[in-house]
PDB file of C-alpha atoms in Angstrom:
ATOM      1  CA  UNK A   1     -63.938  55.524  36.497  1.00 63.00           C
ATOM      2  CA  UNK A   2     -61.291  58.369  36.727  1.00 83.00           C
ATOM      3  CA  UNK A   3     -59.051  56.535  38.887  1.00 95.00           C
ATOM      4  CA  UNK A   4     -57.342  58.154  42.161  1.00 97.00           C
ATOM      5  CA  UNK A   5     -56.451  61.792  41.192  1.00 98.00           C
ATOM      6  CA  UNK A   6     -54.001  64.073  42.373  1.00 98.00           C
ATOM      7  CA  UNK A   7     -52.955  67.400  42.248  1.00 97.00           C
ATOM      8  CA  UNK A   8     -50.321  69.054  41.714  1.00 98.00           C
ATOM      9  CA  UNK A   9     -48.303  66.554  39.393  1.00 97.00           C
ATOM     10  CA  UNK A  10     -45.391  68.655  40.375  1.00 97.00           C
ATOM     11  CA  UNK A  11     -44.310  70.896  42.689  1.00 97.00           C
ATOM     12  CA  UNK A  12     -41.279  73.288  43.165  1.00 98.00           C
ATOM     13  CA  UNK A  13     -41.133  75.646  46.482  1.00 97.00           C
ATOM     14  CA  UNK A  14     -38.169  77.005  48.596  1.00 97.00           C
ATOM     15  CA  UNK A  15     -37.247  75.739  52.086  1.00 97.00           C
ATOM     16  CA  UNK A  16     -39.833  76.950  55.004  1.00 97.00           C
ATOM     17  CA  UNK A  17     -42.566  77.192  52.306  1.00 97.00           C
ATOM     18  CA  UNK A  18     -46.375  75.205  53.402  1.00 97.00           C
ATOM     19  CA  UNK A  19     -46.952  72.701  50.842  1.00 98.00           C
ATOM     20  CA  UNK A  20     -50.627  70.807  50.080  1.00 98.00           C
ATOM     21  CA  UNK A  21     -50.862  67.779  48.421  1.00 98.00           C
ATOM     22  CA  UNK A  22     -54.482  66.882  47.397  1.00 98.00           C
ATOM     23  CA  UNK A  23     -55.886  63.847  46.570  1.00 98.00           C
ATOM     24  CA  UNK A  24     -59.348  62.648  45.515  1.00 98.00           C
ATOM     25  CA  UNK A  25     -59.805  58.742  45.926  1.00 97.00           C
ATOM     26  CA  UNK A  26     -61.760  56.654  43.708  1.00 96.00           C
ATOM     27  CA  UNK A  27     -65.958  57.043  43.911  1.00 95.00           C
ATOM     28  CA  UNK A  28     -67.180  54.648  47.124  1.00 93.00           C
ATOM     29  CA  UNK A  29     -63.465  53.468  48.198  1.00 94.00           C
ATOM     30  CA  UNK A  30     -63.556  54.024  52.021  1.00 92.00           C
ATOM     31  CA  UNK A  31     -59.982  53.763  52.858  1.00 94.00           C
ATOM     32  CA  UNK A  32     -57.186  55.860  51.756  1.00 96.00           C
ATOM     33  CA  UNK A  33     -53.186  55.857  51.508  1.00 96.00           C
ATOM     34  CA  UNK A  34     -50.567  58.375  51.767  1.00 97.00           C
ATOM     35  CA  UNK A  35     -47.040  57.184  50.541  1.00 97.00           C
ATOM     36  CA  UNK A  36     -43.876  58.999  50.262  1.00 97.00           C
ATOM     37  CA  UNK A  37     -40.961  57.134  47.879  1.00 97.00           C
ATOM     38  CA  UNK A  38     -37.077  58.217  47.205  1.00 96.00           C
ATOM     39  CA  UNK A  39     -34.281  56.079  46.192  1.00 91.00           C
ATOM     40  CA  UNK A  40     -33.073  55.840  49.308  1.00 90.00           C
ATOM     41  CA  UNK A  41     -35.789  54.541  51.310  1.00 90.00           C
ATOM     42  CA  UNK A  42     -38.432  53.400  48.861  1.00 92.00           C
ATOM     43  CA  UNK A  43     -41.799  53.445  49.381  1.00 95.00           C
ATOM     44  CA  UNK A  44     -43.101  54.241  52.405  1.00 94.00           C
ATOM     45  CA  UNK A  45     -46.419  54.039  53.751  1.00 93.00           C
ATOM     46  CA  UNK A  46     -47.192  57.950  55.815  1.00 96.00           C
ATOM     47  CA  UNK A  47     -50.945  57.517  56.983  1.00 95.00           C
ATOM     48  CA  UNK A  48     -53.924  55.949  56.132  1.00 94.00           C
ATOM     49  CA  UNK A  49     -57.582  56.574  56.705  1.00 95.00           C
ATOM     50  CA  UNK A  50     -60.477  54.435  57.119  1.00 94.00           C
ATOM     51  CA  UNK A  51     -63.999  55.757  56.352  1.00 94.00           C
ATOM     52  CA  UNK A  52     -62.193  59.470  56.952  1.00 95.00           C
ATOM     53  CA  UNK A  53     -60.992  58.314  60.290  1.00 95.00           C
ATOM     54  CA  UNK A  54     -56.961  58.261  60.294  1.00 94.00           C
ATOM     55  CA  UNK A  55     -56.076  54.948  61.506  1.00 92.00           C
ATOM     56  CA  UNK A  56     -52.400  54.533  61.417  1.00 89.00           C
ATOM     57  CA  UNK A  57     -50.033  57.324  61.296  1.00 91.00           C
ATOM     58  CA  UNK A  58     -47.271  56.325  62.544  1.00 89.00           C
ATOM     59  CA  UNK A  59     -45.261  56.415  59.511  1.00 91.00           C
ATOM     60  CA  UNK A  60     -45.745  60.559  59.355  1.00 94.00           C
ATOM     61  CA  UNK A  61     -41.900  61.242  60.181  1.00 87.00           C
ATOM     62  CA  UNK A  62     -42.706  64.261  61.960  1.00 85.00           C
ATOM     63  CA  UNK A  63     -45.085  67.524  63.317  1.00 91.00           C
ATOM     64  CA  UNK A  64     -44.143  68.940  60.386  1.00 95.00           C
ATOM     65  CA  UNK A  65     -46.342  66.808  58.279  1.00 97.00           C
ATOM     66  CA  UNK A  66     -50.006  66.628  58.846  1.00 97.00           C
ATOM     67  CA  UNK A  67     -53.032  64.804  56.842  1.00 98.00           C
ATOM     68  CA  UNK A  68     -57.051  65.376  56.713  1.00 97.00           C
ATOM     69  CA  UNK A  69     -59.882  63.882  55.081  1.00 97.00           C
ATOM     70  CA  UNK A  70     -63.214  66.175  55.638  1.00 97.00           C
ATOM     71  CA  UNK A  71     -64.810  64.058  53.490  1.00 95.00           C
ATOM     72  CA  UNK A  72     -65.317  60.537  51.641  1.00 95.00           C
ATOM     73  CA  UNK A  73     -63.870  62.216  47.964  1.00 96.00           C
ATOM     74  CA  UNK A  74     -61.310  64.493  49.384  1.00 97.00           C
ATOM     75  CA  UNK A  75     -57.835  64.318  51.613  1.00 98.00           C
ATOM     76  CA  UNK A  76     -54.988  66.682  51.799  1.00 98.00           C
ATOM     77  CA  UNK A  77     -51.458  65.750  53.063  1.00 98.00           C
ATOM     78  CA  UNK A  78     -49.671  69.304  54.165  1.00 98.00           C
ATOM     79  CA  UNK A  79     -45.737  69.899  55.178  1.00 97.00           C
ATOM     80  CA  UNK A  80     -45.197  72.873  57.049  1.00 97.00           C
ATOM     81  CA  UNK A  81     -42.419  74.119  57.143  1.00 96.00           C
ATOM     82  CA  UNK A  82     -41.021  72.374  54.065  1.00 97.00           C
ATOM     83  CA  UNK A  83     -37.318  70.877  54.076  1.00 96.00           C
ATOM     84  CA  UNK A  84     -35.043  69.609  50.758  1.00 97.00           C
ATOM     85  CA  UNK A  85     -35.200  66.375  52.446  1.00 96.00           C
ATOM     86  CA  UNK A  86     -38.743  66.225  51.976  1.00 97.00           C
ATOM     87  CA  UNK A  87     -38.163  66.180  48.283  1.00 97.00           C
ATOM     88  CA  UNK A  88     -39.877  63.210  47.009  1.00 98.00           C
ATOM     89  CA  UNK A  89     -42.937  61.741  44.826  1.00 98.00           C
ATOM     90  CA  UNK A  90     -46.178  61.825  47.133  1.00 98.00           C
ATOM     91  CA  UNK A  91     -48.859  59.080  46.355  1.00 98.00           C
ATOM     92  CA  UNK A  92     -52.739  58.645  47.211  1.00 98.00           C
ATOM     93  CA  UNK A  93     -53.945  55.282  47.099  1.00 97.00           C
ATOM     94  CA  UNK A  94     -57.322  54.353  47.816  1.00 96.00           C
ATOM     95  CA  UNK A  95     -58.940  50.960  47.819  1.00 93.00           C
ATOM     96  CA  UNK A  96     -62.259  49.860  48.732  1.00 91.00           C
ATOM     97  CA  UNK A  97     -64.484  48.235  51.588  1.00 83.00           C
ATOM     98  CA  UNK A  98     -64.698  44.128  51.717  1.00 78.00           C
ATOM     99  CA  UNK A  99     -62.819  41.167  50.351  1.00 73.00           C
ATOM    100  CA  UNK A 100     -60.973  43.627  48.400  1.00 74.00           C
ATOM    101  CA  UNK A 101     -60.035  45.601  50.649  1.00 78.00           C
ATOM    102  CA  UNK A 102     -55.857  44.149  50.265  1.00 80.00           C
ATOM    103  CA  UNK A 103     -56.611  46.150  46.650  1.00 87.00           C
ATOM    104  CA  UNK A 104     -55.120  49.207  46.583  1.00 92.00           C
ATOM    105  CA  UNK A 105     -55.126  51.442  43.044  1.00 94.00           C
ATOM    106  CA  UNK A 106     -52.207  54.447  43.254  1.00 97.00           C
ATOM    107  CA  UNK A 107     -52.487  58.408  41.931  1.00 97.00           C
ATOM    108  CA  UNK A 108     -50.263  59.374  39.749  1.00 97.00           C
ATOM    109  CA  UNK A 109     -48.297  60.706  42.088  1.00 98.00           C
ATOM    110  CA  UNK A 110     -47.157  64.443  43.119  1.00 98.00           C
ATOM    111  CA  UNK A 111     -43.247  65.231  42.698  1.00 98.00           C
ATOM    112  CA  UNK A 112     -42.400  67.535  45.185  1.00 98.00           C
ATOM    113  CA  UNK A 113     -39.021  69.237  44.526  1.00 98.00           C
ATOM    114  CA  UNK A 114     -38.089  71.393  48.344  1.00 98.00           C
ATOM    115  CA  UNK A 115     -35.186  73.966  47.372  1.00 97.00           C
TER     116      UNK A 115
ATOM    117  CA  UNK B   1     -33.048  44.008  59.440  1.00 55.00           C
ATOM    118  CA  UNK B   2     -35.295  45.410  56.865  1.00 63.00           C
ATOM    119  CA  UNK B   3     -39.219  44.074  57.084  1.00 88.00           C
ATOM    120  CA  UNK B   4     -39.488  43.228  53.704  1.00 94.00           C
ATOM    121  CA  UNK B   5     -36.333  42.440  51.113  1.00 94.00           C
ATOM    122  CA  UNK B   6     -35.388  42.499  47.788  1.00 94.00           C
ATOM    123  CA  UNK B   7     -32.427  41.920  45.533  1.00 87.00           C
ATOM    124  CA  UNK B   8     -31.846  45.552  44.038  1.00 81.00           C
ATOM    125  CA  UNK B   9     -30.934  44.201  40.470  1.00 83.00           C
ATOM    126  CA  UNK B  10     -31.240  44.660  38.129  1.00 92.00           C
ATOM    127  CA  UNK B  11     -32.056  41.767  36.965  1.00 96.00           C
ATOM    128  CA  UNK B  12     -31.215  40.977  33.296  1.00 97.00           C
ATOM    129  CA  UNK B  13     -33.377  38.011  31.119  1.00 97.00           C
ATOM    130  CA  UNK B  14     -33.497  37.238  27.516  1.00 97.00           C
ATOM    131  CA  UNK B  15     -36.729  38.093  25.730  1.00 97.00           C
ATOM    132  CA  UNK B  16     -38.764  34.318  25.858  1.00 97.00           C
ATOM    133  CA  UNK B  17     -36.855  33.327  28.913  1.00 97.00           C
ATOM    134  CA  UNK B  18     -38.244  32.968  32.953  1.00 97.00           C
ATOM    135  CA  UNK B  19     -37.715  35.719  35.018  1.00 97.00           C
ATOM    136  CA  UNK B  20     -37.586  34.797  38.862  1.00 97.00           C
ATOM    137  CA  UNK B  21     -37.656  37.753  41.596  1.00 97.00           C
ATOM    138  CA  UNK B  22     -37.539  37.216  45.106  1.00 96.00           C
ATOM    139  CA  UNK B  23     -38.863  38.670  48.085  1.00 96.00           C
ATOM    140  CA  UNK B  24     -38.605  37.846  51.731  1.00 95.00           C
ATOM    141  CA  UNK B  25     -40.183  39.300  55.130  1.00 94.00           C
ATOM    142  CA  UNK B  26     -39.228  39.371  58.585  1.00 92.00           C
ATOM    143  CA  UNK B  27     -43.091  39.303  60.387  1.00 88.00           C
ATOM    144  CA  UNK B  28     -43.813  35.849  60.577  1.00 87.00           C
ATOM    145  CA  UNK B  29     -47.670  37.446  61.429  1.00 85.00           C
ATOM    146  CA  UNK B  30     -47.928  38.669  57.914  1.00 86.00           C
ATOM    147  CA  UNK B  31     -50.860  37.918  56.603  1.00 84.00           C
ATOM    148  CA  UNK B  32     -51.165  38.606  52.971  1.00 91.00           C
ATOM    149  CA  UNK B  33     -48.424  39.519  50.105  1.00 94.00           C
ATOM    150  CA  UNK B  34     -48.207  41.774  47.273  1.00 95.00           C
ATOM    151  CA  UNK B  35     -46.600  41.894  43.590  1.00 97.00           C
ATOM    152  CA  UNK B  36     -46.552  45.633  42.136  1.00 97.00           C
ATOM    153  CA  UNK B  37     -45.340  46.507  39.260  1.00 98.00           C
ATOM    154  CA  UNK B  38     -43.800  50.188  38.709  1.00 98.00           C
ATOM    155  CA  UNK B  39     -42.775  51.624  35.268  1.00 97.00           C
ATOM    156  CA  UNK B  40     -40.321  54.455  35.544  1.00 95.00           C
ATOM    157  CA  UNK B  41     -41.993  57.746  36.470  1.00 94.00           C
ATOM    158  CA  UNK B  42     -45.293  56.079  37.127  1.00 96.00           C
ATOM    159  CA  UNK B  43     -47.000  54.711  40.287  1.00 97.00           C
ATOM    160  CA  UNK B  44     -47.146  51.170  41.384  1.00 97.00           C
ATOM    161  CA  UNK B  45     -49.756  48.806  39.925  1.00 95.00           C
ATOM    162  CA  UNK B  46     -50.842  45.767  41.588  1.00 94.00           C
ATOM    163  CA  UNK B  47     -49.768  42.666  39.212  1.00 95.00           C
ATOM    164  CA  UNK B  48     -50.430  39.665  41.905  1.00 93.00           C
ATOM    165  CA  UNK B  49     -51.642  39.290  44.965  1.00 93.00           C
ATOM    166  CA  UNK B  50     -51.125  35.739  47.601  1.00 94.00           C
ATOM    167  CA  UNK B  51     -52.655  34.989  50.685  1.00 91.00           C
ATOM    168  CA  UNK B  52     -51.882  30.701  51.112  1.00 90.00           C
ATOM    169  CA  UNK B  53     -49.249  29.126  50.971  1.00 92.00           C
ATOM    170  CA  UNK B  54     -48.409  27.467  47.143  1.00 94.00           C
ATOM    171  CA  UNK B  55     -48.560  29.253  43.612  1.00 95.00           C
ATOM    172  CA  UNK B  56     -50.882  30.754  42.202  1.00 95.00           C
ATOM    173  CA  UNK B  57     -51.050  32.132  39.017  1.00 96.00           C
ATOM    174  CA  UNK B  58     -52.536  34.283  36.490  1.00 95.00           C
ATOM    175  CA  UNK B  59     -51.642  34.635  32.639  1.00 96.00           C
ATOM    176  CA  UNK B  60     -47.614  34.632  32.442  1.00 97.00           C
ATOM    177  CA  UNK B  61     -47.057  35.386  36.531  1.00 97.00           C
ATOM    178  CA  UNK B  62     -47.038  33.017  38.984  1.00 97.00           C
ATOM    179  CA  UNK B  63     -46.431  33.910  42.956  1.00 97.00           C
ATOM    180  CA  UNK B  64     -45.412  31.491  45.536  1.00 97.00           C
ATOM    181  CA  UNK B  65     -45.267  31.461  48.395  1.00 96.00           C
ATOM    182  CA  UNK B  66     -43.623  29.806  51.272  1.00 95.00           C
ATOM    183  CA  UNK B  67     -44.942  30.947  55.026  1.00 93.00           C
ATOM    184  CA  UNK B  68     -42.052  28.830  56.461  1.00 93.00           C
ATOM    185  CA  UNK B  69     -39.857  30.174  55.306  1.00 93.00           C
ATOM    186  CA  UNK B  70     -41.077  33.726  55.034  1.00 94.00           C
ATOM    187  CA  UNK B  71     -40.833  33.844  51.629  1.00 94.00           C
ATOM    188  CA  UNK B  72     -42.368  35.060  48.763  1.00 96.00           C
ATOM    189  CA  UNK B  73     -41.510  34.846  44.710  1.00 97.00           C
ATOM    190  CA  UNK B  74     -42.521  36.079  41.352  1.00 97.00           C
ATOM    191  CA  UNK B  75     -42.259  34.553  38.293  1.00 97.00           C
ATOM    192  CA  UNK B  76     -42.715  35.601  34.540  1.00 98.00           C
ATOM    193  CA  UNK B  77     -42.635  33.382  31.776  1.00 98.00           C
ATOM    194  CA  UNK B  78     -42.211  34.130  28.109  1.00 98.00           C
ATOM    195  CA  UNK B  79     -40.759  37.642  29.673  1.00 98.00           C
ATOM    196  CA  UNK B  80     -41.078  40.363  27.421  1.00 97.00           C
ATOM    197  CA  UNK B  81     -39.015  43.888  26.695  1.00 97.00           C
ATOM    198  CA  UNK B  82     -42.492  45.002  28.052  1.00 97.00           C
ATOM    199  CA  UNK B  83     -42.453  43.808  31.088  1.00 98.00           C
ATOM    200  CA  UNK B  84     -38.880  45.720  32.027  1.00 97.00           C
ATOM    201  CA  UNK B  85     -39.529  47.940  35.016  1.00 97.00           C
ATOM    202  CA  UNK B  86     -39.201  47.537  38.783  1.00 97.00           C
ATOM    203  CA  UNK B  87     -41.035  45.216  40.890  1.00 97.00           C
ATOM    204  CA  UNK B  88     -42.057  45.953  44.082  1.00 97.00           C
ATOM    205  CA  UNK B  89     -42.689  43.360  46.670  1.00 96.00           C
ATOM    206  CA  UNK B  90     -45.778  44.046  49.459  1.00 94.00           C
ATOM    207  CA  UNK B  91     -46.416  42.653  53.020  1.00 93.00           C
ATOM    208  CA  UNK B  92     -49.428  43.505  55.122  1.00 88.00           C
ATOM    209  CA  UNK B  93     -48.282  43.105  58.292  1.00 77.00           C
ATOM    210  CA  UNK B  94     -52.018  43.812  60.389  1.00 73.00           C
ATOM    211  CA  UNK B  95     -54.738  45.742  59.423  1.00 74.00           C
ATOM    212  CA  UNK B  96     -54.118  47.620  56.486  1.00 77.00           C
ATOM    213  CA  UNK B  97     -50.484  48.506  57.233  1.00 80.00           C
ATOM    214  CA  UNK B  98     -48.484  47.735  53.878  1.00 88.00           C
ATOM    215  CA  UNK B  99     -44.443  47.464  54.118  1.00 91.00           C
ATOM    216  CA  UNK B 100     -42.809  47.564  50.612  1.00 94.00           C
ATOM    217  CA  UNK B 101     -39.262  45.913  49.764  1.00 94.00           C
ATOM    218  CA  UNK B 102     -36.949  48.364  47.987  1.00 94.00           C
ATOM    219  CA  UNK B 103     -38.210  46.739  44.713  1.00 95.00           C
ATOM    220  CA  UNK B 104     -35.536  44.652  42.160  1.00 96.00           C
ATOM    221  CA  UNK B 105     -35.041  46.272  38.793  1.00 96.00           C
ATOM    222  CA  UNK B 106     -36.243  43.629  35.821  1.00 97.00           C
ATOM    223  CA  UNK B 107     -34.650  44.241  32.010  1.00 97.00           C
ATOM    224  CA  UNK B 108     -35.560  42.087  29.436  1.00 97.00           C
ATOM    225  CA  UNK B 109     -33.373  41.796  26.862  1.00 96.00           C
ATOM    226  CA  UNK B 110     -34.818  41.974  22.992  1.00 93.00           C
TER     227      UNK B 110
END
């Protein structure tokens, strides 16, 4: 299996720019995780979707940041408009339905740089 | 207070020597507990993962854990320059909502 993918692996844009992260989960996972991580506050769980419903968002830090999943292979996690402090590495996680559900398997991760 | 805690580090062991890392969590509801381990520049991988209370253990890691106390640990024997990186501990507080600890840095000495 390809494992979670994500794209870009690295991003540079100026302040007020949109920005799309895009992530494709791994084939028949049903749930899906957005993380943000910096030095200073870690890892940080943003959103996360169940069979393409969102069920948890309350770690989105604000309006400005907004996530989709149209589909079981596809999610997109946009920032609009984009701020320095949102400079950070994005991951996708996905993990799949049943006792192993506690199993989560990461992107690689998108490093978003916000000038 | 912080939901889940770890010492920074880093943490510096000999190369054949036990490495010990600590983790503790405020939600005494938390139901199941995490041990990722994160290379520099790469994403988190899931190392060990604890539900009961006790050790459990698989090759050269062993996790314990201690409800009671709300408080969960790591261990590494035979520790090798390999296994330098930064671990991160995981709580899943209710549903699938995961808290991670700051993660303690781990360099093993050759």
């Amino acid at each position: 299996d390809a494992g979670v993918i994500q794209s870009p692996r690295h991003e540079v844009t100026e302040m007020g720019q949109e920005v799309t992260l895009r992530c494709k989960p791994i084939s028949g996972h049903n749930s899906l995780f957005w993380y943000r991580q910096t030095m200073m506050r870690g890892l940080e769980l943003l959103i996360y979707f169940n069979n393409n419903v969102p069920i948890d968002d309350s770690g989105m830090p604000e309006d400005r940041f907004s996530a989709k999943m149209p589909n079981a292979s596809f999610s997109t996690l946009k920032i609009q408009p984009s701020e320095p402090r949102d400079s950070a590495v994005y991951f996708c996680a996905s993990s799949p339905a049943g006792p192993a559900s506690d199993t989560q398997y990461f992107g690689p991760g998108t490093r978003l740089t916000v000038l | 207070q912080k939901e889940v805690e770890q010492n920074s580090g880093p943490l510096s062991v000999p190369e054949g020597a036990i490495a010990s890392l600590n983790c503790t969590y405020s939600d005494r509801g938390s139901q199941s507990f995490f041990w990722y381990r994160q290379y520099s520049g790469k994403s988190p991988e899931l190392i060990m993962f604890i539900y009961s209370n006790g050790d459990k253990e698989d090759g050269r890691f062993t996790a314990q854990l201690n409800k009671a106390s709300q408080y969960v640990s790591l261990l590494i024997r035979d520790s090798q320059p390999s296994d330098s990186a930064t671990y991160l501990c995981a709580v899943n507080l209710y549903g699938q909502n995961f808290v991670f600890g700051p993660g303690t840095r781990l360099s093993v000495l050759p």
